[in-house]
C-alpha cells in the first residue's frame, strides 16, 4: 500500500520506535491531542512538547511529509471524514440552518477576539502609528485582503497608510521606507515564508512591526514589536475563512476607533475633505 494513503495516526504508530526521544514526545502529544494540533502553530506545538521547532520539522519529515503545514493538512483530512447522512444535524440540511451556523461561528470569532484583546497593546500599537511618518500594511493570500481593508479604513482619516500586495514589491517598499515607519502585517499563522522575509528585512532596518495573528507563539511574533491576537480556529483546508476575517476586522476596528478618538480634530478634517471630494461621484 502507498504510505501516503495510510491514516496519519497509523503512520505515526508505525514509525514510533524509529523516532528519537524528543520526536517521541511530539508523537505522544499528537496522538493524545490530534484534533487540536491542526489549529496550532509549529512554535506552539514545540512549546507544548518541550522540544525545539527543528524537532517538530524532523518529526514531520520522518512521516515522509514536506513540513509542518503538510502534517496539519493530513490531520485535517483525517478529521474531515464524511459524516453518515443519518447522523448529520438536521439544521445543516437547510440553507437557513447553515446560515445560522455561519452566524454563530462569526459571533464566536468576535467573542474570542475580544477575550484575547490586550488593551495596553492596542494603545501601544496606536502610539506607534501616531509617531510614524508612514504605515505599510502587508500580508499574503487572504490576509492581504485584510491588510488592504486596514489601509482603506485608515485612509479615511490619515494619508500615511498604504498597502502593497506583491511579495517582491513588499520587500522593495520596506527596503526604501523611512526607518521611523511602521509595518502592520496580517498573518493568521504567523509562519508564511514571504511574510517572515519581509519582517526580517524590517528588523534589520529598525522599522517597527505590528503583527495581527492567531498565534502569539509563532515565528513572526518573535520579530514583532506588538502582537495583536485574533480569535477563530481555522483548519488547514480553509485558506482564509470568513470567521478568521471577521476576527481580524475586530482588531482593525479597535485600532481605528482608538486612533480616531486620540486624533479627533485631524480625523474630522480629513473626513470632511474626503466627503466633499466624493460627493461629485454620486448621483
PDB file of C-alpha atoms in Angstrom:
ATOM      1  CA  UNK A   1       0.000   0.000   0.000  1.00  0.00           C
ATOM      2  CA  UNK A   2       1.191   3.531  -0.785  1.00  0.00           C
ATOM      3  CA  UNK A   3       2.385   5.032   2.521  1.00  0.00           C
ATOM      4  CA  UNK A   4       0.742   8.339   1.614  1.00  0.00           C
ATOM      5  CA  UNK A   5      -2.680   6.649   1.742  1.00  0.00           C
ATOM      6  CA  UNK A   6      -2.212   5.364   5.304  1.00  0.00           C
ATOM      7  CA  UNK A   7      -4.010   7.249   8.088  1.00  0.00           C
ATOM      8  CA  UNK A   8      -1.605   9.790   9.609  1.00  0.00           C
ATOM      9  CA  UNK A   9      -2.020   8.429  13.143  1.00  0.00           C
ATOM     10  CA  UNK A  10      -1.303   4.902  11.878  1.00  0.00           C
ATOM     11  CA  UNK A  11       1.834   6.234  10.187  1.00  0.00           C
ATOM     12  CA  UNK A  12       2.951   7.756  13.495  1.00  0.00           C
ATOM     13  CA  UNK A  13       2.378   4.429  15.232  1.00  0.00           C
ATOM     14  CA  UNK A  14       4.281   2.518  12.557  1.00  0.00           C
ATOM     15  CA  UNK A  15       7.258   4.885  12.810  1.00  0.00           C
ATOM     16  CA  UNK A  16       7.169   5.325  16.591  1.00  0.00           C
ATOM     17  CA  UNK A  17      10.145   3.137  17.525  1.00  0.00           C
ATOM     18  CA  UNK A  18      12.328   4.700  14.831  1.00  0.00           C
ATOM     19  CA  UNK A  19      11.864   8.153  16.391  1.00  0.00           C
ATOM     20  CA  UNK A  20      14.317   9.868  18.717  1.00  0.00           C
ATOM     21  CA  UNK A  21      13.300  10.564  22.318  1.00  0.00           C
ATOM     22  CA  UNK A  22      12.408  14.178  21.514  1.00  0.00           C
ATOM     23  CA  UNK A  23      10.436  13.144  18.421  1.00  0.00           C
ATOM     24  CA  UNK A  24       8.526  10.610  20.509  1.00  0.00           C
ATOM     25  CA  UNK A  25       7.398  13.436  22.813  1.00  0.00           C
ATOM     26  CA  UNK A  26       5.900  15.108  19.754  1.00  0.00           C
ATOM     27  CA  UNK A  27       4.297  11.826  18.662  1.00  0.00           C
ATOM     28  CA  UNK A  28       2.833  11.217  22.132  1.00  0.00           C
ATOM     29  CA  UNK A  29       1.316  14.686  22.246  1.00  0.00           C
ATOM     30  CA  UNK A  30      -0.136  14.407  18.735  1.00  0.00           C
ATOM     31  CA  UNK A  31      -1.654  11.003  19.409  1.00  0.00           C
ATOM     32  CA  UNK A  32      -3.421  12.366  22.505  1.00  0.00           C
ATOM     33  CA  UNK A  33      -4.412  15.768  21.060  1.00  0.00           C
ATOM     34  CA  UNK A  34      -4.646  15.238  17.294  1.00  0.00           C
ATOM     35  CA  UNK A  35      -7.891  17.195  16.886  1.00  0.00           C
ATOM     36  CA  UNK A  36      -6.305  20.288  18.464  1.00  0.00           C
ATOM     37  CA  UNK A  37      -2.888  20.114  16.780  1.00  0.00           C
ATOM     38  CA  UNK A  38      -4.273  21.034  13.344  1.00  0.00           C
ATOM     39  CA  UNK A  39      -5.062  24.504  14.775  1.00  0.00           C
ATOM     40  CA  UNK A  40      -1.651  25.054  16.391  1.00  0.00           C
ATOM     41  CA  UNK A  41       1.480  26.818  15.141  1.00  0.00           C
ATOM     42  CA  UNK A  42       4.783  24.962  14.970  1.00  0.00           C
ATOM     43  CA  UNK A  43       6.084  27.134  17.824  1.00  0.00           C
ATOM     44  CA  UNK A  44       3.050  26.369  19.960  1.00  0.00           C
ATOM     45  CA  UNK A  45       3.365  22.606  19.404  1.00  0.00           C
ATOM     46  CA  UNK A  46       7.096  22.693  20.137  1.00  0.00           C
ATOM     47  CA  UNK A  47       6.450  24.530  23.411  1.00  0.00           C
ATOM     48  CA  UNK A  48       3.722  22.099  24.433  1.00  0.00           C
ATOM     49  CA  UNK A  49       6.084  19.156  23.809  1.00  0.00           C
ATOM     50  CA  UNK A  50       9.135  20.800  25.351  1.00  0.00           C
ATOM     51  CA  UNK A  51      11.202  20.453  22.168  1.00  0.00           C
ATOM     52  CA  UNK A  52      12.739  22.735  19.532  1.00  0.00           C
ATOM     53  CA  UNK A  53      10.855  23.728  16.372  1.00  0.00           C
ATOM     54  CA  UNK A  54      13.518  21.853  14.386  1.00  0.00           C
ATOM     55  CA  UNK A  55      12.478  18.659  16.197  1.00  0.00           C
ATOM     56  CA  UNK A  56       8.877  19.119  15.059  1.00  0.00           C
ATOM     57  CA  UNK A  57      10.085  19.642  11.479  1.00  0.00           C
ATOM     58  CA  UNK A  58      12.221  16.484  11.621  1.00  0.00           C
ATOM     59  CA  UNK A  59       9.249  14.556  13.066  1.00  0.00           C
ATOM     60  CA  UNK A  60       7.127  15.618  10.079  1.00  0.00           C
ATOM     61  CA  UNK A  61       9.831  14.593   7.603  1.00  0.00           C
ATOM     62  CA  UNK A  62      10.107  11.190   9.341  1.00  0.00           C
ATOM     63  CA  UNK A  63       6.499  10.696   8.237  1.00  0.00           C
ATOM     64  CA  UNK A  64       7.545  11.419   4.623  1.00  0.00           C
ATOM     65  CA  UNK A  65       5.899  14.859   4.685  1.00  0.00           C
ATOM     66  CA  UNK A  66       7.406  18.106   3.406  1.00  0.00           C
ATOM     67  CA  UNK A  67       6.864  20.001   6.638  1.00  0.00           C
ATOM     68  CA  UNK A  68       4.552  21.028   9.468  1.00  0.00           C
ATOM     69  CA  UNK A  69       1.840  22.512   7.265  1.00  0.00           C
ATOM     70  CA  UNK A  70       1.635  19.289   5.253  1.00  0.00           C
ATOM     71  CA  UNK A  71       1.345  17.424   8.565  1.00  0.00           C
ATOM     72  CA  UNK A  72      -1.569  19.653   9.692  1.00  0.00           C
ATOM     73  CA  UNK A  73      -3.293  19.033   6.366  1.00  0.00           C
ATOM     74  CA  UNK A  74      -3.076  15.277   6.977  1.00  0.00           C
ATOM     75  CA  UNK A  75      -4.590  15.724  10.448  1.00  0.00           C
ATOM     76  CA  UNK A  76      -7.366  17.904   8.997  1.00  0.00           C
ATOM     77  CA  UNK A  77      -8.022  15.360   6.240  1.00  0.00           C
ATOM     78  CA  UNK A  78      -8.401  12.658   8.887  1.00  0.00           C
ATOM     79  CA  UNK A  79     -10.896  14.703  10.925  1.00  0.00           C
ATOM     80  CA  UNK A  80     -12.828  15.769   7.803  1.00  0.00           C
ATOM     81  CA  UNK A  81     -14.118  12.287   7.013  1.00  0.00           C
ATOM     82  CA  UNK A  82     -17.756  12.453   5.809  1.00  0.00           C
ATOM     83  CA  UNK A  83     -20.442  12.119   8.478  1.00  0.00           C
ATOM     84  CA  UNK A  84     -23.082   9.483   7.673  1.00  0.00           C
ATOM     85  CA  UNK A  85     -26.209  11.175   6.377  1.00  0.00           C
ATOM     86  CA  UNK A  86     -28.407   9.932   9.206  1.00  0.00           C
ATOM     87  CA  UNK A  87     -26.013  11.477  11.773  1.00  0.00           C
ATOM     88  CA  UNK A  88     -25.929  14.963  10.231  1.00  0.00           C
ATOM     89  CA  UNK A  89     -27.582  17.649  12.344  1.00  0.00           C
ATOM     90  CA  UNK A  90     -30.976  18.369  10.875  1.00  0.00           C
ATOM     91  CA  UNK A  91     -30.403  22.137  10.876  1.00  0.00           C
ATOM     92  CA  UNK A  92     -27.477  21.765   8.471  1.00  0.00           C
ATOM     93  CA  UNK A  93     -29.748  20.191   5.858  1.00  0.00           C
ATOM     94  CA  UNK A  94     -31.307  23.581   5.162  1.00  0.00           C
ATOM     95  CA  UNK A  95     -29.924  26.876   3.913  1.00  0.00           C
ATOM     96  CA  UNK A  96     -31.399  28.616   6.948  1.00  0.00           C
ATOM     97  CA  UNK A  97     -29.638  26.183   9.267  1.00  0.00           C
ATOM     98  CA  UNK A  98     -26.303  26.626   7.532  1.00  0.00           C
ATOM     99  CA  UNK A  99     -26.626  30.409   7.659  1.00  0.00           C
ATOM    100  CA  UNK A 100     -27.483  30.212  11.343  1.00  0.00           C
ATOM    101  CA  UNK A 101     -24.369  28.122  11.985  1.00  0.00           C
ATOM    102  CA  UNK A 102     -22.229  30.576   9.989  1.00  0.00           C
ATOM    103  CA  UNK A 103     -23.583  33.425  12.096  1.00  0.00           C
ATOM    104  CA  UNK A 104     -22.844  31.526  15.290  1.00  0.00           C
ATOM    105  CA  UNK A 105     -19.254  30.904  14.223  1.00  0.00           C
ATOM    106  CA  UNK A 106     -18.773  34.577  13.325  1.00  0.00           C
ATOM    107  CA  UNK A 107     -20.166  35.602  16.718  1.00  0.00           C
ATOM    108  CA  UNK A 108     -17.800  33.150  18.423  1.00  0.00           C
ATOM    109  CA  UNK A 109     -14.871  34.632  16.464  1.00  0.00           C
ATOM    110  CA  UNK A 110     -15.748  38.134  17.701  1.00  0.00           C
ATOM    111  CA  UNK A 111     -16.086  36.936  21.311  1.00  0.00           C
ATOM    112  CA  UNK A 112     -12.797  35.046  21.189  1.00  0.00           C
ATOM    113  CA  UNK A 113     -11.015  38.106  19.774  1.00  0.00           C
ATOM    114  CA  UNK A 114     -12.409  40.391  22.458  1.00  0.00           C
ATOM    115  CA  UNK A 115     -11.339  37.882  25.120  1.00  0.00           C
ATOM    116  CA  UNK A 116      -7.810  37.806  23.675  1.00  0.00           C
ATOM    117  CA  UNK A 117      -7.517  41.554  23.189  1.00  0.00           C
ATOM    118  CA  UNK A 118      -4.902  43.306  25.344  1.00  0.00           C
ATOM    119  CA  UNK A 119      -5.920  46.966  25.677  1.00  0.00           C
ATOM    120  CA  UNK A 120      -2.388  48.027  26.609  1.00  0.00           C
ATOM    121  CA  UNK A 121      -1.082  46.522  23.381  1.00  0.00           C
ATOM    122  CA  UNK A 122      -3.819  48.261  21.366  1.00  0.00           C
ATOM    123  CA  UNK A 123      -2.748  51.569  22.933  1.00  0.00           C
ATOM    124  CA  UNK A 124       0.926  50.843  22.244  1.00  0.00           C
ATOM    125  CA  UNK A 125       0.176  49.997  18.613  1.00  0.00           C
ATOM    126  CA  UNK A 126      -1.804  53.214  18.130  1.00  0.00           C
ATOM    127  CA  UNK A 127       1.013  55.248  19.665  1.00  0.00           C
ATOM    128  CA  UNK A 128       3.414  53.664  17.183  1.00  0.00           C
ATOM    129  CA  UNK A 129       1.044  54.557  14.330  1.00  0.00           C
ATOM    130  CA  UNK A 130       0.742  58.152  15.561  1.00  0.00           C
ATOM    131  CA  UNK A 131       4.518  58.606  15.708  1.00  0.00           C
ATOM    132  CA  UNK A 132       5.202  57.049  12.297  1.00  0.00           C
ATOM    133  CA  UNK A 133       5.568  59.151   9.131  1.00  0.00           C
ATOM    134  CA  UNK A 134       4.195  56.203   7.117  1.00  0.00           C
ATOM    135  CA  UNK A 135       2.422  52.911   7.787  1.00  0.00           C
ATOM    136  CA  UNK A 136       2.678  49.952   5.390  1.00  0.00           C
ATOM    137  CA  UNK A 137       0.013  47.213   5.555  1.00  0.00           C
ATOM    138  CA  UNK A 138       1.047  43.814   4.194  1.00  0.00           C
ATOM    139  CA  UNK A 139       0.018  40.160   4.159  1.00  0.00           C
ATOM    140  CA  UNK A 140      -0.199  37.079   1.950  1.00  0.00           C
ATOM    141  CA  UNK A 141      -3.248  35.471   0.360  1.00  0.00           C
ATOM    142  CA  UNK A 142      -6.423  36.056   2.349  1.00  0.00           C
ATOM    143  CA  UNK A 143      -4.505  38.047   4.945  1.00  0.00           C
ATOM    144  CA  UNK A 144      -3.542  40.554   2.242  1.00  0.00           C
ATOM    145  CA  UNK A 145      -7.251  41.288   1.799  1.00  0.00           C
ATOM    146  CA  UNK A 146      -7.352  42.293   5.470  1.00  0.00           C
ATOM    147  CA  UNK A 147      -4.186  44.378   5.066  1.00  0.00           C
ATOM    148  CA  UNK A 148      -5.873  46.259   2.214  1.00  0.00           C
ATOM    149  CA  UNK A 149      -9.003  46.721   4.322  1.00  0.00           C
ATOM    150  CA  UNK A 150      -6.916  48.146   7.171  1.00  0.00           C
ATOM    151  CA  UNK A 151      -5.199  50.586   4.812  1.00  0.00           C
ATOM    152  CA  UNK A 152      -8.537  51.605   3.281  1.00  0.00           C
ATOM    153  CA  UNK A 153     -10.135  52.171   6.684  1.00  0.00           C
ATOM    154  CA  UNK A 154      -7.317  54.358   7.972  1.00  0.00           C
ATOM    155  CA  UNK A 155      -7.059  56.217   4.655  1.00  0.00           C
ATOM    156  CA  UNK A 156     -10.375  57.862   5.518  1.00  0.00           C
ATOM    157  CA  UNK A 157      -8.707  59.712   8.405  1.00  0.00           C
ATOM    158  CA  UNK A 158      -4.990  59.982   7.513  1.00  0.00           C
ATOM    159  CA  UNK A 159      -2.743  59.999   4.448  1.00  0.00           C
ATOM    160  CA  UNK A 160       0.092  57.953   5.984  1.00  0.00           C
ATOM    161  CA  UNK A 161      -1.344  54.486   5.226  1.00  0.00           C
ATOM    162  CA  UNK A 162      -0.658  52.317   2.167  1.00  0.00           C
ATOM    163  CA  UNK A 163      -0.901  48.624   1.244  1.00  0.00           C
ATOM    164  CA  UNK A 164       1.288  46.538  -1.066  1.00  0.00           C
ATOM    165  CA  UNK A 165       0.185  43.065  -2.186  1.00  0.00           C
ATOM    166  CA  UNK A 166       3.031  41.706  -4.332  1.00  0.00           C
ATOM    167  CA  UNK A 167       5.723  39.906  -2.282  1.00  0.00           C
ATOM    168  CA  UNK A 168       8.611  41.442  -4.238  1.00  0.00           C
ATOM    169  CA  UNK A 169       7.110  44.917  -4.011  1.00  0.00           C
ATOM    170  CA  UNK A 170       6.647  44.453  -0.262  1.00  0.00           C
ATOM    171  CA  UNK A 171      10.389  43.873   0.120  1.00  0.00           C
ATOM    172  CA  UNK A 172      11.113  46.855  -2.118  1.00  0.00           C
ATOM    173  CA  UNK A 173       8.758  49.064  -0.081  1.00  0.00           C
ATOM    174  CA  UNK A 174      10.349  48.003   3.210  1.00  0.00           C
ATOM    175  CA  UNK A 175      13.873  48.474   1.834  1.00  0.00           C
ATOM    176  CA  UNK A 176      13.116  52.078   0.864  1.00  0.00           C
ATOM    177  CA  UNK A 177      10.660  53.242   3.539  1.00  0.00           C
ATOM    178  CA  UNK A 178      11.564  55.668   6.315  1.00  0.00           C
ATOM    179  CA  UNK A 179      13.213  53.774   9.185  1.00  0.00           C
ATOM    180  CA  UNK A 180      10.787  55.542  11.539  1.00  0.00           C
ATOM    181  CA  UNK A 181       7.838  53.998   9.712  1.00  0.00           C
ATOM    182  CA  UNK A 182       5.617  51.161  10.915  1.00  0.00           C
ATOM    183  CA  UNK A 183       4.595  47.898   9.275  1.00  0.00           C
ATOM    184  CA  UNK A 184       1.293  46.213  10.082  1.00  0.00           C
ATOM    185  CA  UNK A 185       1.422  42.612   8.945  1.00  0.00           C
ATOM    186  CA  UNK A 186      -1.660  40.395   8.854  1.00  0.00           C
ATOM    187  CA  UNK A 187      -0.782  36.698   9.105  1.00  0.00           C
ATOM    188  CA  UNK A 188      -3.195  34.176  10.619  1.00  0.00           C
ATOM    189  CA  UNK A 189      -0.452  31.577  11.084  1.00  0.00           C
ATOM    190  CA  UNK A 190       2.464  33.937  11.614  1.00  0.00           C
ATOM    191  CA  UNK A 191       4.562  31.447   9.659  1.00  0.00           C
ATOM    192  CA  UNK A 192       4.494  32.299   5.927  1.00  0.00           C
ATOM    193  CA  UNK A 193       7.897  32.333   4.231  1.00  0.00           C
ATOM    194  CA  UNK A 194       7.343  35.591   2.330  1.00  0.00           C
ATOM    195  CA  UNK A 195       5.993  37.321   5.409  1.00  0.00           C
ATOM    196  CA  UNK A 196       8.963  36.299   7.528  1.00  0.00           C
ATOM    197  CA  UNK A 197      11.431  37.506   4.904  1.00  0.00           C
ATOM    198  CA  UNK A 198       9.810  40.945   4.855  1.00  0.00           C
ATOM    199  CA  UNK A 199       9.745  41.169   8.659  1.00  0.00           C
ATOM    200  CA  UNK A 200      13.404  40.150   8.911  1.00  0.00           C
ATOM    201  CA  UNK A 201      14.289  42.941   6.486  1.00  0.00           C
ATOM    202  CA  UNK A 202      12.245  45.382   8.548  1.00  0.00           C
ATOM    203  CA  UNK A 203      14.037  44.335  11.742  1.00  0.00           C
ATOM    204  CA  UNK A 204      17.417  44.856  10.076  1.00  0.00           C
ATOM    205  CA  UNK A 205      16.380  48.416   9.209  1.00  0.00           C
ATOM    206  CA  UNK A 206      14.942  49.138  12.659  1.00  0.00           C
ATOM    207  CA  UNK A 207      11.365  49.548  11.398  1.00  0.00           C
ATOM    208  CA  UNK A 208       8.642  48.929  13.996  1.00  0.00           C
ATOM    209  CA  UNK A 209       6.316  45.961  13.407  1.00  0.00           C
ATOM    210  CA  UNK A 210       2.715  45.354  14.463  1.00  0.00           C
ATOM    211  CA  UNK A 211       1.553  41.776  13.842  1.00  0.00           C
ATOM    212  CA  UNK A 212      -2.095  40.682  13.699  1.00  0.00           C
ATOM    213  CA  UNK A 213      -2.189  36.896  14.093  1.00  0.00           C
ATOM    214  CA  UNK A 214      -3.965  33.965  15.697  1.00  0.00           C
ATOM    215  CA  UNK A 215      -0.812  32.655  17.331  1.00  0.00           C
ATOM    216  CA  UNK A 216       1.088  34.554  19.992  1.00  0.00           C
ATOM    217  CA  UNK A 217       3.861  31.980  19.715  1.00  0.00           C
ATOM    218  CA  UNK A 218       4.876  31.917  16.054  1.00  0.00           C
ATOM    219  CA  UNK A 219       7.989  32.767  14.029  1.00  0.00           C
ATOM    220  CA  UNK A 220       6.543  36.151  13.001  1.00  0.00           C
ATOM    221  CA  UNK A 221       5.618  37.018  16.600  1.00  0.00           C
ATOM    222  CA  UNK A 222       9.291  36.741  17.550  1.00  0.00           C
ATOM    223  CA  UNK A 223      10.086  39.559  15.108  1.00  0.00           C
ATOM    224  CA  UNK A 224       7.194  41.877  16.029  1.00  0.00           C
ATOM    225  CA  UNK A 225       7.201  44.780  18.489  1.00  0.00           C
ATOM    226  CA  UNK A 226       3.479  44.351  19.170  1.00  0.00           C
ATOM    227  CA  UNK A 227       1.436  41.174  18.653  1.00  0.00           C
ATOM    228  CA  UNK A 228      -2.345  41.599  18.430  1.00  0.00           C
ATOM    229  CA  UNK A 229      -4.212  38.300  18.544  1.00  0.00           C
ATOM    230  CA  UNK A 230      -7.432  37.480  16.721  1.00  0.00           C
ATOM    231  CA  UNK A 231      -9.799  34.620  17.583  1.00  0.00           C
ATOM    232  CA  UNK A 232     -11.333  31.816  15.498  1.00  0.00           C
ATOM    233  CA  UNK A 233      -9.764  28.448  14.752  1.00  0.00           C
ATOM    234  CA  UNK A 234      -9.115  27.743  11.080  1.00  0.00           C
ATOM    235  CA  UNK A 235      -8.376  24.313   9.651  1.00  0.00           C
ATOM    236  CA  UNK A 236      -5.562  23.870   7.079  1.00  0.00           C
ATOM    237  CA  UNK A 237      -8.255  23.368   4.409  1.00  0.00           C
ATOM    238  CA  UNK A 238      -9.917  26.769   4.850  1.00  0.00           C
ATOM    239  CA  UNK A 239      -7.280  29.149   3.425  1.00  0.00           C
ATOM    240  CA  UNK A 240      -8.838  32.293   4.898  1.00  0.00           C
ATOM    241  CA  UNK A 241     -12.241  31.588   6.440  1.00  0.00           C
ATOM    242  CA  UNK A 242     -14.945  34.209   6.861  1.00  0.00           C
ATOM    243  CA  UNK A 243     -14.702  33.765  10.635  1.00  0.00           C
ATOM    244  CA  UNK A 244     -10.949  34.486  10.617  1.00  0.00           C
ATOM    245  CA  UNK A 245     -11.562  37.634   8.579  1.00  0.00           C
ATOM    246  CA  UNK A 246     -14.290  38.755  10.990  1.00  0.00           C
ATOM    247  CA  UNK A 247     -11.850  38.291  13.875  1.00  0.00           C
ATOM    248  CA  UNK A 248      -9.198  40.400  12.128  1.00  0.00           C
ATOM    249  CA  UNK A 249     -11.764  43.094  11.368  1.00  0.00           C
ATOM    250  CA  UNK A 250     -12.421  43.406  15.104  1.00  0.00           C
ATOM    251  CA  UNK A 251      -8.713  44.147  15.645  1.00  0.00           C
ATOM    252  CA  UNK A 252      -8.685  46.673  12.796  1.00  0.00           C
ATOM    253  CA  UNK A 253     -11.722  48.450  14.224  1.00  0.00           C
ATOM    254  CA  UNK A 254     -10.190  48.582  17.707  1.00  0.00           C
ATOM    255  CA  UNK A 255      -7.069  50.285  16.287  1.00  0.00           C
ATOM    256  CA  UNK A 256      -9.130  52.621  14.123  1.00  0.00           C
ATOM    257  CA  UNK A 257     -11.525  53.723  16.863  1.00  0.00           C
ATOM    258  CA  UNK A 258      -8.680  54.397  19.304  1.00  0.00           C
ATOM    259  CA  UNK A 259      -6.724  56.357  16.687  1.00  0.00           C
ATOM    260  CA  UNK A 260      -9.763  58.488  15.831  1.00  0.00           C
ATOM    261  CA  UNK A 261     -10.500  59.258  19.493  1.00  0.00           C
ATOM    262  CA  UNK A 262      -6.903  60.320  20.103  1.00  0.00           C
ATOM    263  CA  UNK A 263      -6.757  62.427  16.930  1.00  0.00           C
ATOM    264  CA  UNK A 264     -10.318  63.700  16.728  1.00  0.00           C
ATOM    265  CA  UNK A 265      -9.657  67.099  15.131  1.00  0.00           C
ATOM    266  CA  UNK A 266      -7.353  65.944  12.323  1.00  0.00           C
ATOM    267  CA  UNK A 267      -9.573  62.934  11.593  1.00  0.00           C
ATOM    268  CA  UNK A 268     -12.701  65.103  11.344  1.00  0.00           C
ATOM    269  CA  UNK A 269     -10.925  67.456   8.972  1.00  0.00           C
ATOM    270  CA  UNK A 270      -9.823  64.569   6.766  1.00  0.00           C
ATOM    271  CA  UNK A 271     -13.311  63.028   6.740  1.00  0.00           C
ATOM    272  CA  UNK A 272     -14.869  66.339   5.672  1.00  0.00           C
ATOM    273  CA  UNK A 273     -12.346  66.742   2.835  1.00  0.00           C
ATOM    274  CA  UNK A 274     -12.996  63.212   1.580  1.00  0.00           C
ATOM    275  CA  UNK A 275     -16.762  63.619   1.811  1.00  0.00           C
ATOM    276  CA  UNK A 276     -16.551  66.780  -0.264  1.00  0.00           C
ATOM    277  CA  UNK A 277     -14.317  65.132  -2.882  1.00  0.00           C
ATOM    278  CA  UNK A 278     -16.557  62.058  -3.176  1.00  0.00           C
ATOM    279  CA  UNK A 279     -19.821  63.986  -3.333  1.00  0.00           C
ATOM    280  CA  UNK A 280     -19.378  64.621  -7.089  1.00  0.00           C
ATOM    281  CA  UNK A 281     -19.114  60.860  -7.682  1.00  0.00           C
ATOM    282  CA  UNK A 282     -22.668  60.146  -6.509  1.00  0.00           C
ATOM    283  CA  UNK A 283     -25.892  60.791  -8.389  1.00  0.00           C
TER     284      UNK A 283
END
